Every structure is written in structure tokens, then in C-alpha cells.
PDB file of C-alpha atoms and ligand atoms in Angstrom:
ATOM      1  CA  UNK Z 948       0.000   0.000   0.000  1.00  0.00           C
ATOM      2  CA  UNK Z 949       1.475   3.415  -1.173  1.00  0.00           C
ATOM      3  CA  UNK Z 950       2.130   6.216   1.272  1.00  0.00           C
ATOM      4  CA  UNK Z 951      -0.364   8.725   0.437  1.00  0.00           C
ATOM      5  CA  UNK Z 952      -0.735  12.736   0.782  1.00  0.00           C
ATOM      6  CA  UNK Z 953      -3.822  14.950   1.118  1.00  0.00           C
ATOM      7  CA  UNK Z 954      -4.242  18.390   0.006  1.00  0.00           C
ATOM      8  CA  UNK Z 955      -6.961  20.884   1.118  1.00  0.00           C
ATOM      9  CA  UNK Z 956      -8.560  17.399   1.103  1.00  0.00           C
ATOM     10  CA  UNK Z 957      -7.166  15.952  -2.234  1.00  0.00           C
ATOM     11  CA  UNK Z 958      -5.749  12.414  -1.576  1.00  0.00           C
ATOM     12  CA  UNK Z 959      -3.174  11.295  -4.598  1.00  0.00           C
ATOM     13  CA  UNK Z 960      -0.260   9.262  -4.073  1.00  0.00           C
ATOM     14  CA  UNK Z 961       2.301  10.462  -1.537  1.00  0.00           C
ATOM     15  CA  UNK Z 962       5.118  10.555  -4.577  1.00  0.00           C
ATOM     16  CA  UNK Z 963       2.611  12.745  -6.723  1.00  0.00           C
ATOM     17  CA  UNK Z 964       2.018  15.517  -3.922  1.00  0.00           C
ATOM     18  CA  UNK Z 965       2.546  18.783  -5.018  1.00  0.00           C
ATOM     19  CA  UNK Z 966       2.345  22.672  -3.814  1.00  0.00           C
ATOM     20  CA  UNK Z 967       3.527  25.812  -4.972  1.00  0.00           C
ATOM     21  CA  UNK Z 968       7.031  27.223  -4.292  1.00  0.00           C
ATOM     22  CA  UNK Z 969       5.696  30.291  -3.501  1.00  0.00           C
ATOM     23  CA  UNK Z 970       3.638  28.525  -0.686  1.00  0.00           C
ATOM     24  CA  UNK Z 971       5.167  30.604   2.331  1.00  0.00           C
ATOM     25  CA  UNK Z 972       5.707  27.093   4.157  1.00  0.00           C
ATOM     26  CA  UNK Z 973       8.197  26.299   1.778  1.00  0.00           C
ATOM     27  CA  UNK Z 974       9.812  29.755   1.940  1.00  0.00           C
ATOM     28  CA  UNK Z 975       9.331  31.452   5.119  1.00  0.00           C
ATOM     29  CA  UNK Z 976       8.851  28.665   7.348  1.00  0.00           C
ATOM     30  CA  UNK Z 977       5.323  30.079   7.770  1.00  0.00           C
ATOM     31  CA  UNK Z 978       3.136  27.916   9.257  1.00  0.00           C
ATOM     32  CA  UNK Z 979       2.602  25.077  12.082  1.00  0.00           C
ATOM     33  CA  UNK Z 980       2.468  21.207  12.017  1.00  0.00           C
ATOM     34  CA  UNK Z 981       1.536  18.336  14.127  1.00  0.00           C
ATOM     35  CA  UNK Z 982       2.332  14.882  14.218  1.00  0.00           C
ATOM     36  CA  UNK Z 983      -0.591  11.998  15.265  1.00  0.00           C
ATOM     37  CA  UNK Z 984       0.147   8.532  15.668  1.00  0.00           C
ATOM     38  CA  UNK Z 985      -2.387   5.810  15.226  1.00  0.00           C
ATOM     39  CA  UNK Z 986      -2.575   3.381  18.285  1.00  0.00           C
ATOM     40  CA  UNK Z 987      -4.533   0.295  17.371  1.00  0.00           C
ATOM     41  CA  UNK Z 988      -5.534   1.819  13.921  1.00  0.00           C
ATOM     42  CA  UNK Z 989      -6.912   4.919  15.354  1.00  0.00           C
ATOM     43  CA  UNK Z 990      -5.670   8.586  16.029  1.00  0.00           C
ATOM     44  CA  UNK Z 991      -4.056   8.849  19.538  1.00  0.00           C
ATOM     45  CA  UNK Z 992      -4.676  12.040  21.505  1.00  0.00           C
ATOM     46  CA  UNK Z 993      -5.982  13.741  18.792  1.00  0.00           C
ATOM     47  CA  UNK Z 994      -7.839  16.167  20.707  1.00  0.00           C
ATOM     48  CA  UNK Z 995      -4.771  17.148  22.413  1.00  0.00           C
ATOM     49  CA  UNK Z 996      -2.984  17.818  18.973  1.00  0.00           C
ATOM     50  CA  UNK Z 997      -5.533  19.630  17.337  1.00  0.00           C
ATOM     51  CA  UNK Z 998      -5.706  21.704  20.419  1.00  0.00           C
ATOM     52  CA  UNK Z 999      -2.192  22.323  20.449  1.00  0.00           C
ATOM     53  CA  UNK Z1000      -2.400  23.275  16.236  1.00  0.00           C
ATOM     54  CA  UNK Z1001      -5.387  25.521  16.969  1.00  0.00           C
ATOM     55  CA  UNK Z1002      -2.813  26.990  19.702  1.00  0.00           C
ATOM     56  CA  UNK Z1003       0.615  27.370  17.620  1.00  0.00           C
ATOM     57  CA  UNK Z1004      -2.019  28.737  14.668  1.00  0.00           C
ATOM     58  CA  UNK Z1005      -2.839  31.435  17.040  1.00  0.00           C
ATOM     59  CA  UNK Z1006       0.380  32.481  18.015  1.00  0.00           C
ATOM     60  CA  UNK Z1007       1.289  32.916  14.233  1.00  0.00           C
ATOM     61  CA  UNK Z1008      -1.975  35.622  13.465  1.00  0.00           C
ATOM     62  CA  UNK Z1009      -3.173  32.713  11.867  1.00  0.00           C
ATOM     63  CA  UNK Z1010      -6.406  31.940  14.282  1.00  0.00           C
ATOM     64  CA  UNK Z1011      -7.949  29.097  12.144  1.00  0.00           C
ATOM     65  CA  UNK Z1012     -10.090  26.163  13.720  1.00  0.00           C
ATOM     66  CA  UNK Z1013      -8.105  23.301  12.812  1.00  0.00           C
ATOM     67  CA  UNK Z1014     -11.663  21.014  12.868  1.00  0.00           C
ATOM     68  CA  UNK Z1015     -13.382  23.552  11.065  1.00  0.00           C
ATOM     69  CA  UNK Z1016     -10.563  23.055   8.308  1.00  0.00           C
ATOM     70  CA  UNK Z1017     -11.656  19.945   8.209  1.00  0.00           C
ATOM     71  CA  UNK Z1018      -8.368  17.930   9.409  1.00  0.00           C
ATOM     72  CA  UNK Z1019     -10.398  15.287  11.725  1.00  0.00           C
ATOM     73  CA  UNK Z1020     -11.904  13.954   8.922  1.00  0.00           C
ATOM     74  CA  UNK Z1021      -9.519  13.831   6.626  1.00  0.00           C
ATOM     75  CA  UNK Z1022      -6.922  12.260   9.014  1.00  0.00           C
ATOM     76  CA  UNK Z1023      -9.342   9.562   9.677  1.00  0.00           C
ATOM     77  CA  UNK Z1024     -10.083   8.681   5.743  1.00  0.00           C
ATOM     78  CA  UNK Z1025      -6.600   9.016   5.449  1.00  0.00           C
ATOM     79  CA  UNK Z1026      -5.759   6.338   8.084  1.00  0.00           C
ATOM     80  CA  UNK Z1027      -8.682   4.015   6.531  1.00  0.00           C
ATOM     81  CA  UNK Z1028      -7.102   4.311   2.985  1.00  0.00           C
ATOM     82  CA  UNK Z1029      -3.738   3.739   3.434  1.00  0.00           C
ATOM     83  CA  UNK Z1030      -4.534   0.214   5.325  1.00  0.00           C
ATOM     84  CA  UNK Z1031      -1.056   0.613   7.443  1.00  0.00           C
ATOM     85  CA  UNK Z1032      -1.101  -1.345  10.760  1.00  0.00           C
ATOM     86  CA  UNK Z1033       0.118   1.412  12.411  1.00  0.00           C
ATOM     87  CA  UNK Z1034       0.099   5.456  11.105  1.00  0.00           C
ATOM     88  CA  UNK Z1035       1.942   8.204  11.342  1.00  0.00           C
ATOM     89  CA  UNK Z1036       0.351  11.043  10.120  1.00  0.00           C
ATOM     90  CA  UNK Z1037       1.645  14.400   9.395  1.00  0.00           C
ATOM     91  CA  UNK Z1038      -0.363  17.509   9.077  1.00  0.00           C
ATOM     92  CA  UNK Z1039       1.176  21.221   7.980  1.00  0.00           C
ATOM     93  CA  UNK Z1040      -1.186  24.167   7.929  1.00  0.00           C
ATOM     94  CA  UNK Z1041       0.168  27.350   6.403  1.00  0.00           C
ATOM     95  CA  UNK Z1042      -0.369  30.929   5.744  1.00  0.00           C
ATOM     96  CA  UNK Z1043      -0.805  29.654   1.758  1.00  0.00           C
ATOM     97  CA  UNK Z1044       0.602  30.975  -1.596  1.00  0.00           C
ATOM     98  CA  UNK Z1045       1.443  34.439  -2.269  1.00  0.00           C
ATOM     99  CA  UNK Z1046       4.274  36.447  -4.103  1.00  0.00           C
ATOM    100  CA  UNK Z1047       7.421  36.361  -1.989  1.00  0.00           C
ATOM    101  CA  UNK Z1048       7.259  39.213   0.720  1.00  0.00           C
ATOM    102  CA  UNK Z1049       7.457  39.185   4.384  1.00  0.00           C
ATOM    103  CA  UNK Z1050       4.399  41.291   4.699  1.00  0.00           C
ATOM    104  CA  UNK Z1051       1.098  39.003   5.877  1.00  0.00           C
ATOM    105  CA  UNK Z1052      -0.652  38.738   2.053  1.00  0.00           C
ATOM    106  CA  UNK Z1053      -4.599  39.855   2.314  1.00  0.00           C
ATOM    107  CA  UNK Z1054      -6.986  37.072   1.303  1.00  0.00           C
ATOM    108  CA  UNK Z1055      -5.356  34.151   0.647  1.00  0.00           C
ATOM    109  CA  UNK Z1056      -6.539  30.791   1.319  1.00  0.00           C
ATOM    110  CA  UNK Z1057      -4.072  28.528   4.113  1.00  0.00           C
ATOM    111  CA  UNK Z1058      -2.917  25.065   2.547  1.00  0.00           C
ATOM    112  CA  UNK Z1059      -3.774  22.452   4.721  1.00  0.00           C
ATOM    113  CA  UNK Z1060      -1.218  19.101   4.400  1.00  0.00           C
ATOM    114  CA  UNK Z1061      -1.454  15.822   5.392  1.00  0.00           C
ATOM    115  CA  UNK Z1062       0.765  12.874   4.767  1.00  0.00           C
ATOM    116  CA  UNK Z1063      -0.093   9.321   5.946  1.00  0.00           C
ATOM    117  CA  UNK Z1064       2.915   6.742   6.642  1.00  0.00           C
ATOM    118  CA  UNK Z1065       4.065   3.731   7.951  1.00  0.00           C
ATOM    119  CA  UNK Z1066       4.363   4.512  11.893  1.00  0.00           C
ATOM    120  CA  UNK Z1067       7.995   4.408  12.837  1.00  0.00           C
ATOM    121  CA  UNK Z1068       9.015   1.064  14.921  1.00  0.00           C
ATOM    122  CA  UNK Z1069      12.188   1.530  17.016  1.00  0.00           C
ATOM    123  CA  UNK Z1070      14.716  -1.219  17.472  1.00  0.00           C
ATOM    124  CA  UNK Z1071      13.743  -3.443  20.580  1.00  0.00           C
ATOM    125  CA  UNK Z1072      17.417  -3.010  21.521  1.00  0.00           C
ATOM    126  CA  UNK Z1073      16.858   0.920  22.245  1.00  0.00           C
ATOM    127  CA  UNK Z1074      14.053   0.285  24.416  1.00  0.00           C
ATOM    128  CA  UNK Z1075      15.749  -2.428  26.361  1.00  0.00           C
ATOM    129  CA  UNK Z1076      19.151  -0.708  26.592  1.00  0.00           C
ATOM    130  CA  UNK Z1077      17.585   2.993  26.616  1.00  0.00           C
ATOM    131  CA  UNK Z1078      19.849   5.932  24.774  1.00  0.00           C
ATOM    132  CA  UNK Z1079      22.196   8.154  25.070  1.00  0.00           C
ATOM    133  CA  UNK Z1080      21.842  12.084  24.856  1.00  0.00           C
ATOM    134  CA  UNK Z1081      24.538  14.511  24.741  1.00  0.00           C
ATOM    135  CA  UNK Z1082      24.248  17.906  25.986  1.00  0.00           C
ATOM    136  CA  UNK Z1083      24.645  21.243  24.008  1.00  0.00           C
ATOM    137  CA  UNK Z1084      23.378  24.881  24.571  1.00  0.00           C
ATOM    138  CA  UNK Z1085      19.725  26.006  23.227  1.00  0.00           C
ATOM    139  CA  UNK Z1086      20.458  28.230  19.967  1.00  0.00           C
ATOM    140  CA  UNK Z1087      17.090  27.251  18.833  1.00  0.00           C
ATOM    141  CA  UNK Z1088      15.287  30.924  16.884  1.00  0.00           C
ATOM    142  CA  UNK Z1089      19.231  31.679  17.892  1.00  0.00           C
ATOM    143  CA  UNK Z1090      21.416  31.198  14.547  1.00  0.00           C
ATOM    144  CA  UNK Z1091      20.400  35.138  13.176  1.00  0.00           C
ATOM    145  CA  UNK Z1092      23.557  34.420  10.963  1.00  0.00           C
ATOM    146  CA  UNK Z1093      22.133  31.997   8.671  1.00  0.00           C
ATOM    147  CA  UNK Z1094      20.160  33.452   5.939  1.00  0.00           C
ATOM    148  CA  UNK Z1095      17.853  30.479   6.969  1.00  0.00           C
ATOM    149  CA  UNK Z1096      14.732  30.107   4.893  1.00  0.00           C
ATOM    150  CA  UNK Z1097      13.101  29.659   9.008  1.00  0.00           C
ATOM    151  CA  UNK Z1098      11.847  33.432   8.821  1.00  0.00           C
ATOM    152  CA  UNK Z1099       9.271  32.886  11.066  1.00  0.00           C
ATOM    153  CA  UNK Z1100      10.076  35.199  13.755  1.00  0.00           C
ATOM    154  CA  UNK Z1101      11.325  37.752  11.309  1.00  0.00           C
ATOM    155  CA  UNK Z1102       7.676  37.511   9.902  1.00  0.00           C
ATOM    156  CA  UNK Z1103       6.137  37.635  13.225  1.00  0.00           C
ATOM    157  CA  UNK Z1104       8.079  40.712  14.240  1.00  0.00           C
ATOM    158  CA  UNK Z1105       7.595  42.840  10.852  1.00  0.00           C
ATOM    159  CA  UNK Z1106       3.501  42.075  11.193  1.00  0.00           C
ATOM    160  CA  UNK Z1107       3.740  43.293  14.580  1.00  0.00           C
ATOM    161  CA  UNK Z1108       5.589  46.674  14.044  1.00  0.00           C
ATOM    162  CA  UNK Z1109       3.279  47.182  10.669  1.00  0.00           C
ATOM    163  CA  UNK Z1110       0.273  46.685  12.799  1.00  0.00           C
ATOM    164  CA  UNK Z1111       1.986  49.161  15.245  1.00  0.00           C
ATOM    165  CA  UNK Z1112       1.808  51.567  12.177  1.00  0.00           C
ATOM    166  CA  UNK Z1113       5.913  51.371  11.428  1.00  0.00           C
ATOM    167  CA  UNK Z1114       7.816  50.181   8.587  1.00  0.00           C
ATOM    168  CA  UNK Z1115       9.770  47.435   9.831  1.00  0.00           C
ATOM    169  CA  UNK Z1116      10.367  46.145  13.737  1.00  0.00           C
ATOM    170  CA  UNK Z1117      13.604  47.201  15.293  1.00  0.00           C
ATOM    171  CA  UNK Z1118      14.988  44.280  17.000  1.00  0.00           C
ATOM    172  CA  UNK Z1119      16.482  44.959  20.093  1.00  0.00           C
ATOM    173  CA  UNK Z1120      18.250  42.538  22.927  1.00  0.00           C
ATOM    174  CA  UNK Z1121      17.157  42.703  26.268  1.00  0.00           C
ATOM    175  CA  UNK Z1122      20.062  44.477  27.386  1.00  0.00           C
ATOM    176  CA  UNK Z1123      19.001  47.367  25.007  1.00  0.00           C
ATOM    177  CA  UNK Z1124      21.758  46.341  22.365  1.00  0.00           C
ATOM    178  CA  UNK Z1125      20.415  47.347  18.816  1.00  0.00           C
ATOM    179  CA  UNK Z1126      21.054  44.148  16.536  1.00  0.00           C
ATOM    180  CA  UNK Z1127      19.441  44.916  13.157  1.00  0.00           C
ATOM    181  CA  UNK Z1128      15.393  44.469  11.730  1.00  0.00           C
ATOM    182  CA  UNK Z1129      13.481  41.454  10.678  1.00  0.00           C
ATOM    183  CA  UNK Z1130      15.200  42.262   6.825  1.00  0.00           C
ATOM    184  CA  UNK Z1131      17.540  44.515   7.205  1.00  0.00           C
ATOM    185  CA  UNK Z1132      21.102  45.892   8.720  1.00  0.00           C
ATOM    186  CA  UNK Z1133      20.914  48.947  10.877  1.00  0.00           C
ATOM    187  CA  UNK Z1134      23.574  51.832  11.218  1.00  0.00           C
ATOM    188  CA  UNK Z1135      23.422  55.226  12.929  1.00  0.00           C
ATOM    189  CA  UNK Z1136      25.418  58.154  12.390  1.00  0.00           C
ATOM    190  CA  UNK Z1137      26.363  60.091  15.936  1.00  0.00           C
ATOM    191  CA  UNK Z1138      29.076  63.243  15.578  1.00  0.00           C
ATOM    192  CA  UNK Z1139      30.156  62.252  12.136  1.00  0.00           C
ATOM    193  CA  UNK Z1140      30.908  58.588  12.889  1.00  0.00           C
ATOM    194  CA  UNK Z1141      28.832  55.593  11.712  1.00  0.00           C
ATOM    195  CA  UNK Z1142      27.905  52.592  13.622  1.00  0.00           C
ATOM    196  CA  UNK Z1143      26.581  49.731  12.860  1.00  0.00           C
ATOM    197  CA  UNK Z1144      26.441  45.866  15.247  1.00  0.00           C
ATOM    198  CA  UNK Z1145      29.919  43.850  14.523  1.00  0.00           C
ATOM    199  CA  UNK Z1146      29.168  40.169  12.782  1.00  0.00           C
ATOM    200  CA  UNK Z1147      27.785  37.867  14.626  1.00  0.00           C
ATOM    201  CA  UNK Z1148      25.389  35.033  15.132  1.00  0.00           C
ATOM    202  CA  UNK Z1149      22.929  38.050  16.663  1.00  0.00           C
ATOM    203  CA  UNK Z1150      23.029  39.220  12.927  1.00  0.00           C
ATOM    204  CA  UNK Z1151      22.880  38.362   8.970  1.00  0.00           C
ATOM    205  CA  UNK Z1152      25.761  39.173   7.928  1.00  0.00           C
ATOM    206  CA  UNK Z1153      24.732  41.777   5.194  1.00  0.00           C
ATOM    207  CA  UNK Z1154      26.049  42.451   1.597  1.00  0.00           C
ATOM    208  CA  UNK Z1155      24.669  45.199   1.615  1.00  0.00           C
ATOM    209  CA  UNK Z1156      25.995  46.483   5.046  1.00  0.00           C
ATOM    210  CA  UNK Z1157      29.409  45.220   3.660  1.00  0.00           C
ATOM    211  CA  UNK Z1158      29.431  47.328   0.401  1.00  0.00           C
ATOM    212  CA  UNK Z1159      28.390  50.298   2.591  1.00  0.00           C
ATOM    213  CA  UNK Z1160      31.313  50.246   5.086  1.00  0.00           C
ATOM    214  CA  UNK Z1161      33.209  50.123   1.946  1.00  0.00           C
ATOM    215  CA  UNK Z1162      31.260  53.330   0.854  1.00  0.00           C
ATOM    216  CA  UNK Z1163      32.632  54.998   4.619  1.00  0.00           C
ATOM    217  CA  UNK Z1164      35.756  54.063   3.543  1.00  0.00           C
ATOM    218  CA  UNK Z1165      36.118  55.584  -0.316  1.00  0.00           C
ATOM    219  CA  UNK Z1166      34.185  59.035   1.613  1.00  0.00           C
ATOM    220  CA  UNK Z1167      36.595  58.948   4.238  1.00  0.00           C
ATOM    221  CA  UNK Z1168      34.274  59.101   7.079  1.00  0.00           C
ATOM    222  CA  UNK Z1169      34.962  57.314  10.379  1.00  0.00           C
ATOM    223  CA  UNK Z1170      33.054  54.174  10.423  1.00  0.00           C
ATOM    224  CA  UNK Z1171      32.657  51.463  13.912  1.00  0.00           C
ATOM    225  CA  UNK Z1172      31.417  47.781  14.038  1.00  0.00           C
ATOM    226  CA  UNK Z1173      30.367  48.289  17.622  1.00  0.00           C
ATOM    227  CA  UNK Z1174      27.044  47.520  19.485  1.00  0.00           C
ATOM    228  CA  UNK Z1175      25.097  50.290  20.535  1.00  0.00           C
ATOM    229  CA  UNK Z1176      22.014  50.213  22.239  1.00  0.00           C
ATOM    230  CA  UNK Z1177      18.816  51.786  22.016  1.00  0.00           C
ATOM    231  CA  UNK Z1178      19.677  55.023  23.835  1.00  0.00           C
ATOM    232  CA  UNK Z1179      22.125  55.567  21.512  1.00  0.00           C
ATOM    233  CA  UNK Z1180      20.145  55.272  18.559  1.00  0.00           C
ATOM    234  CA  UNK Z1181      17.676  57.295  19.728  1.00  0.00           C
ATOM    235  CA  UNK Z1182      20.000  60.111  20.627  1.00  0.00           C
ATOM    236  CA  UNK Z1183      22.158  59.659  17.354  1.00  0.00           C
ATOM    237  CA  UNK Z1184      21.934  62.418  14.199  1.00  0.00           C
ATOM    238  CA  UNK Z1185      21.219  59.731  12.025  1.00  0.00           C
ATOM    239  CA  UNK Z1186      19.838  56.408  11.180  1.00  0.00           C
ATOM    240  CA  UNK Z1187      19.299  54.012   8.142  1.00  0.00           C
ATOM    241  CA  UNK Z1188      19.139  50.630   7.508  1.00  0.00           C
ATOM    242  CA  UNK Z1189      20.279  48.311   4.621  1.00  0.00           C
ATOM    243  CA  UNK Z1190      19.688  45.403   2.126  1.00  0.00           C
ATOM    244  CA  UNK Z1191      19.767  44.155  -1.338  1.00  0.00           C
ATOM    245  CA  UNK Z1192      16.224  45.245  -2.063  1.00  0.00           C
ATOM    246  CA  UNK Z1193      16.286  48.533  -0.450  1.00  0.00           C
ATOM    247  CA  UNK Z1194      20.050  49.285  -0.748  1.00  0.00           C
ATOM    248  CA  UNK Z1195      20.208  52.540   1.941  1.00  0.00           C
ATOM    249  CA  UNK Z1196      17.156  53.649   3.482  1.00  0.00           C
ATOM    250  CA  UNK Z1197      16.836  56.332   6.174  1.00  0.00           C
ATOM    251  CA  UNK Z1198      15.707  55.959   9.216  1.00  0.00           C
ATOM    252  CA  UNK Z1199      13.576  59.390  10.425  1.00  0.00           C
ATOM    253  CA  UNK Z1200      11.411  58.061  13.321  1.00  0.00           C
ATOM    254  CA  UNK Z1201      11.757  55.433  15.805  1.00  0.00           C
ATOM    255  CA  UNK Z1202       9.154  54.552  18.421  1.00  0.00           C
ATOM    256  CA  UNK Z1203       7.036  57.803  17.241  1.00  0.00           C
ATOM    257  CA  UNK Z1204      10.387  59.801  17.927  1.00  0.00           C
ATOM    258  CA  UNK Z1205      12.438  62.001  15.751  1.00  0.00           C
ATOM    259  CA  UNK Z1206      15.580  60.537  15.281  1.00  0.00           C
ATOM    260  CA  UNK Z1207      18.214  64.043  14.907  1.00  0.00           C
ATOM    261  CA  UNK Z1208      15.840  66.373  13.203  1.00  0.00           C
ATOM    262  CA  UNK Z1209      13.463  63.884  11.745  1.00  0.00           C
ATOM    263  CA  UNK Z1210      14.427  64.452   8.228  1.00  0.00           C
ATOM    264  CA  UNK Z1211      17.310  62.184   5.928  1.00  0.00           C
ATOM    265  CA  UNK Z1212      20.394  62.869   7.567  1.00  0.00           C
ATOM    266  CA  UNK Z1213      23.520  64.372   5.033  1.00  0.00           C
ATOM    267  CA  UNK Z1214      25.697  60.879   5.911  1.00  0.00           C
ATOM    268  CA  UNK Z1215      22.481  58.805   4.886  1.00  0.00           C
ATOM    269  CA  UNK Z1216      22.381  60.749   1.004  1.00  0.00           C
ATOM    270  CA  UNK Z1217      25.801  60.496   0.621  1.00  0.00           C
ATOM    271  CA  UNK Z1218      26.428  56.991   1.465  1.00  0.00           C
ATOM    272  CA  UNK Z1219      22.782  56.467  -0.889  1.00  0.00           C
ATOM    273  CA  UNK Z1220      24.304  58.466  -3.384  1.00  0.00           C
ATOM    274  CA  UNK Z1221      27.684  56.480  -3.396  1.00  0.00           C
ATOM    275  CA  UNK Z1222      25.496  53.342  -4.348  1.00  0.00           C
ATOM    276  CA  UNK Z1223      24.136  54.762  -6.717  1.00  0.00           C
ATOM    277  CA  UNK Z1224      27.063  56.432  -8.126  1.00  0.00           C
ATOM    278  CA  UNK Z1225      28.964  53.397  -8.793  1.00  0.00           C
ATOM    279  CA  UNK Z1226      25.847  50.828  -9.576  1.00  0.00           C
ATOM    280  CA  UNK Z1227      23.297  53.250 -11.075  1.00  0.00           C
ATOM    281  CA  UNK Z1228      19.794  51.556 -11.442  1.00  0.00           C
ATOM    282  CA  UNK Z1229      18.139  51.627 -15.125  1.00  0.00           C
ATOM    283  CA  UNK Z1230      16.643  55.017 -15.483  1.00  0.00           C
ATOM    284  CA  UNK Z1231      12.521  54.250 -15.311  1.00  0.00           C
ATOM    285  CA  UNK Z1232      13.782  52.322 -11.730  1.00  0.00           C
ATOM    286  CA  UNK Z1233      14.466  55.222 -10.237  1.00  0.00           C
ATOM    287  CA  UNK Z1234      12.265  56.479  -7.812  1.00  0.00           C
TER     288      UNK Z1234
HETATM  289  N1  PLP D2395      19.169  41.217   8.070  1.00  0.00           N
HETATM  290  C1  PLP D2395      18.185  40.347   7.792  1.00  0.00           C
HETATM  291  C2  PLP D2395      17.477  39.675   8.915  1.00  0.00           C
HETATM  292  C3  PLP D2395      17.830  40.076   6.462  1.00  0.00           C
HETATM  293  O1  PLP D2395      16.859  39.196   6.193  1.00  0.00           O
HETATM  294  C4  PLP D2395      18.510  40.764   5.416  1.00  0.00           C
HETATM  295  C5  PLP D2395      18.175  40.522   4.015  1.00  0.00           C
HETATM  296  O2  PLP D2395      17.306  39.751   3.679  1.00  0.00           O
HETATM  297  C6  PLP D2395      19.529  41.654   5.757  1.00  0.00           C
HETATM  298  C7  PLP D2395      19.837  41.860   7.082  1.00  0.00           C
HETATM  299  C8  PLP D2395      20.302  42.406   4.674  1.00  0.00           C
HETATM  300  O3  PLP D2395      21.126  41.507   3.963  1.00  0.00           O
HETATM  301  P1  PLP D2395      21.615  41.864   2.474  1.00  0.00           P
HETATM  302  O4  PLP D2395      22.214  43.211   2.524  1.00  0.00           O
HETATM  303  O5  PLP D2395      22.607  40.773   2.174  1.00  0.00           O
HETATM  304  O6  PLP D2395      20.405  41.804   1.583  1.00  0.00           O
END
């Protein structure tokens, strides 16, 4: 008997499942899963995991009734038609399809997955001789260094500053050390210097931030890879922020603050015009 997949509540053979690319589960890690076990041919605890899905759905602005989707039902034809003894089935919910952008989409339907295989069986040997673990420090949501595809908190954090009525969310440690936004580098200007966070794993480790040091450097102004922390930013001349999609864009309000006198700072056009300078954009890009 085949291992078999269910979409929106299309069964097909597991081999022949298929979604878009542009599903955000495949590219931002946007969405939530669970995993039900069958225990004498029918779903264990299933209340408990739909619970828990209707829980994590919540948590990601995505408050969806996991029964009124439909899932019971199609995790228990799903069980019946495979014929396994025992089943392990897997179920994904996500936001859906929708042009690549870390901004929620508007009205798009989630895509509800399910695949149905052969419950795992562990050798007898484990459970007589137990296992062994080895211990090593929690960097789970902790790797910022990656340019992981897991944007999930990135995602989280830009919905929740949009909603606030701001651009992007400034991500900031608990100790009140600036680290960068959920797409972008940060840098502030204070008496003529600019700053931006060193590398590391707290940050992605920006092109674009790299080619703009590099613009500090041909200008001749002082530039620092040293933390600063909120204060500072908020009490700095100038702000901006970078990546390849919005190669230097200021930074004029913070928090519903001014940052320096609220308008593009003189650093900020310069370095901006130093991009463009050396790598103009097509003329009708311009904007
Ligand atoms: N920081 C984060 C979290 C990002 O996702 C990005 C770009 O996607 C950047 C910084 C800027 O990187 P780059 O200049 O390489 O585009």
C-alpha cells in the first residue's frame, strides 16, 4: 500500500504531492504542524494535537479552527485508505501561496497538508538498553547568521511593528543592544561617525551592510562595528538601515520619535548616493 498525501482534502499518491514554491511554508517557514500517531488503527490524543495546532495557529496571526478546516476527517479517511497497521500522520497548515514578501498577504486561502505513513518502529534493543543524549546549549530561533529560509520570527516581528503603524520592527536585545530588523542591517550616524552591530550570530551578515562600510571608507568618514544600544540610537543624528532590495534607506522616526531632526540625515544621502554612483539603477527604476 502506497504512502499517500492529502491536500486541502485531495488524496493522490504520496510521490505525486505537489504545492507551490511560492507557498510561504516552503519559503518562510510560515506555518505550524503536528504529528498523530495511530494506536490500534486509530488517532491517539488527537484532541490534544488539534488543540495544540489551533494553539501554535494562534500564536502565528493565523487563528484558524483546525476542525473547522476539516483535518479530523480527513486524518481519519486518510488512516482508513492507506490500510497501514500502524500510522503516522503528518499535518502542515500554512499561511498559503502568495508572491514572496514578508508582509502578511490579504486574502489568501491557508494550505492544509497531510501525509499518511508507515508509523515508525524503534529497534527493541533501544528500548531495552535505553539511549544516550549529549548535551549542548539552546540556539534554537538563535542562529540570526544563517540566511535560513526559518523566517518565522522575522515575519512575526515585521507584522507586529506594521500593525503598530511602522515600517519594519527594530529588533532589540534585552540588554538594550540594537542588533538589526526582521530584513535589514541597521547603522546610525552620531558626531560624524557611523555605527553599525559587529558580525555575529545576533546578525545576517549583510552584503549590503558590507558594500556600505566600503562606501565609509572611499568618503573617508569614520566608520565602527560596535554595538550600541537603544539610547544611543535614539540620541544619534542619524539612522538608516540596509539590504539588497532597499540598498540605503533612512531611518527618520523610531518609536514615534524624531531621530536628529526627523528628516534624511547628510551621511544617509551620501552613502545612498555612493550606491548609486557606482551601480546606477536603469533610469525608469528610479524612484
Ligand atoms: N538582516 C536580515 C534579517 C535580512 O533578512 C537581510 C536581508 O534579507 C539583511 C539583514 C540584509 O542583507 P543583504 O544586505 O545581504 O540583503
Amino acid at each position: 500500500m502506497p504512502e499517500i498525501a492529502c491536500i486541502n482534502g485531495e488524496f493522490c499518491p504520496l510521490a505525486e504531492a505537489r504545492v507551490p514554491i511560492e507557498d510561504r511554508g516552503y519559503q518562510f517557514a510560515d506555518g505550524v504542524y503536528e504529528v498523530i500517531v495511530t494506536r490500534d488503527g486509530e488517532p491517539f490524543l488527537m484532541d490534544a494535537h488539534l488543540d495544540r495546532m489551533a494553539r501554535s495557529l494562534r500564536l502565528i496571526n493565523l487563528p484558524l479552527d483546525p476542525r473547522a478546516l476539516g483535518i479530523p476527517q480527513w486524518i481519519n479517511a486518510g488512516i482508513e485508505r492507506c490500510a497501514f497497521a500502524e500510522v503516522m500522520v503528518y499535518v502542515q497548515v500554512t499561511r498559503g501561496v502568495a508572491a514572496r514578501n514578508h508582509n502578511f498577504p490579504d486574502g489568501i486561502a491557508p494550505n492544509v497538508i497531510l501525509t499518511f505513513k508507515p508509523k515508525p518502529v524503534y529497534p527493541v534493543k533501544l528500548r531495552e538498553g535505553g539511549v544516550e543524549l549529549k548535551t549542548l546549549a539552546d540556539i534554537r530561533w538563535a542562529r540570526c547568521s544563517i540566511k535560513s529560509i526559518a523566517l518565522l520570527p522575522n515575519i512575526l516581528l515585521k507584522e507586529q511593528a506594521r500593525q503598530a503603524g511602522g515600517f519594519d520592527a527594530l529588533i532589540v536585545d534585552p540588554a538594550g543592544i540594537v542588533r538589526e530588523t526582521s530584513c535589514a542591517n541597521v547603522f546610525i550616524v552620531t558626531e560624524q561617525c557611523v555605527r553599525t552591530p559587529p558580525k555575529s550570530d545576533r546578525i545576517l551578515h549583510g552584503i549590503t551592510r558590507e558594500h556600505v562600510l566600503d562606501c565609509c571608507a572611499r568618503l573617508g568618514l569614520m566608520a565602527r562595528e560596535e554595538d550600541f544600544t537603544i539610547d544611543d540610537l535614539r540620541a544619534a543624528d542619524e539612522a538608516f538601515i540596509t539590504s539588497s532590495t532597499m540598498d540605503v534607506m533612512p531611518v527618520t522616526r523610531v518609536d514615534d520619535r524624531a531621530v536628529g531632526t526627523g528628516q534624511v540625515g547628510e551621511i544617509t544621502q551620501r552613502l545612498a548616493a555612493c550606491f548609486d554612483a557606482e551601480f546606477p539603477l536603469v533610469e525608469s527604476r528610479r524612484n
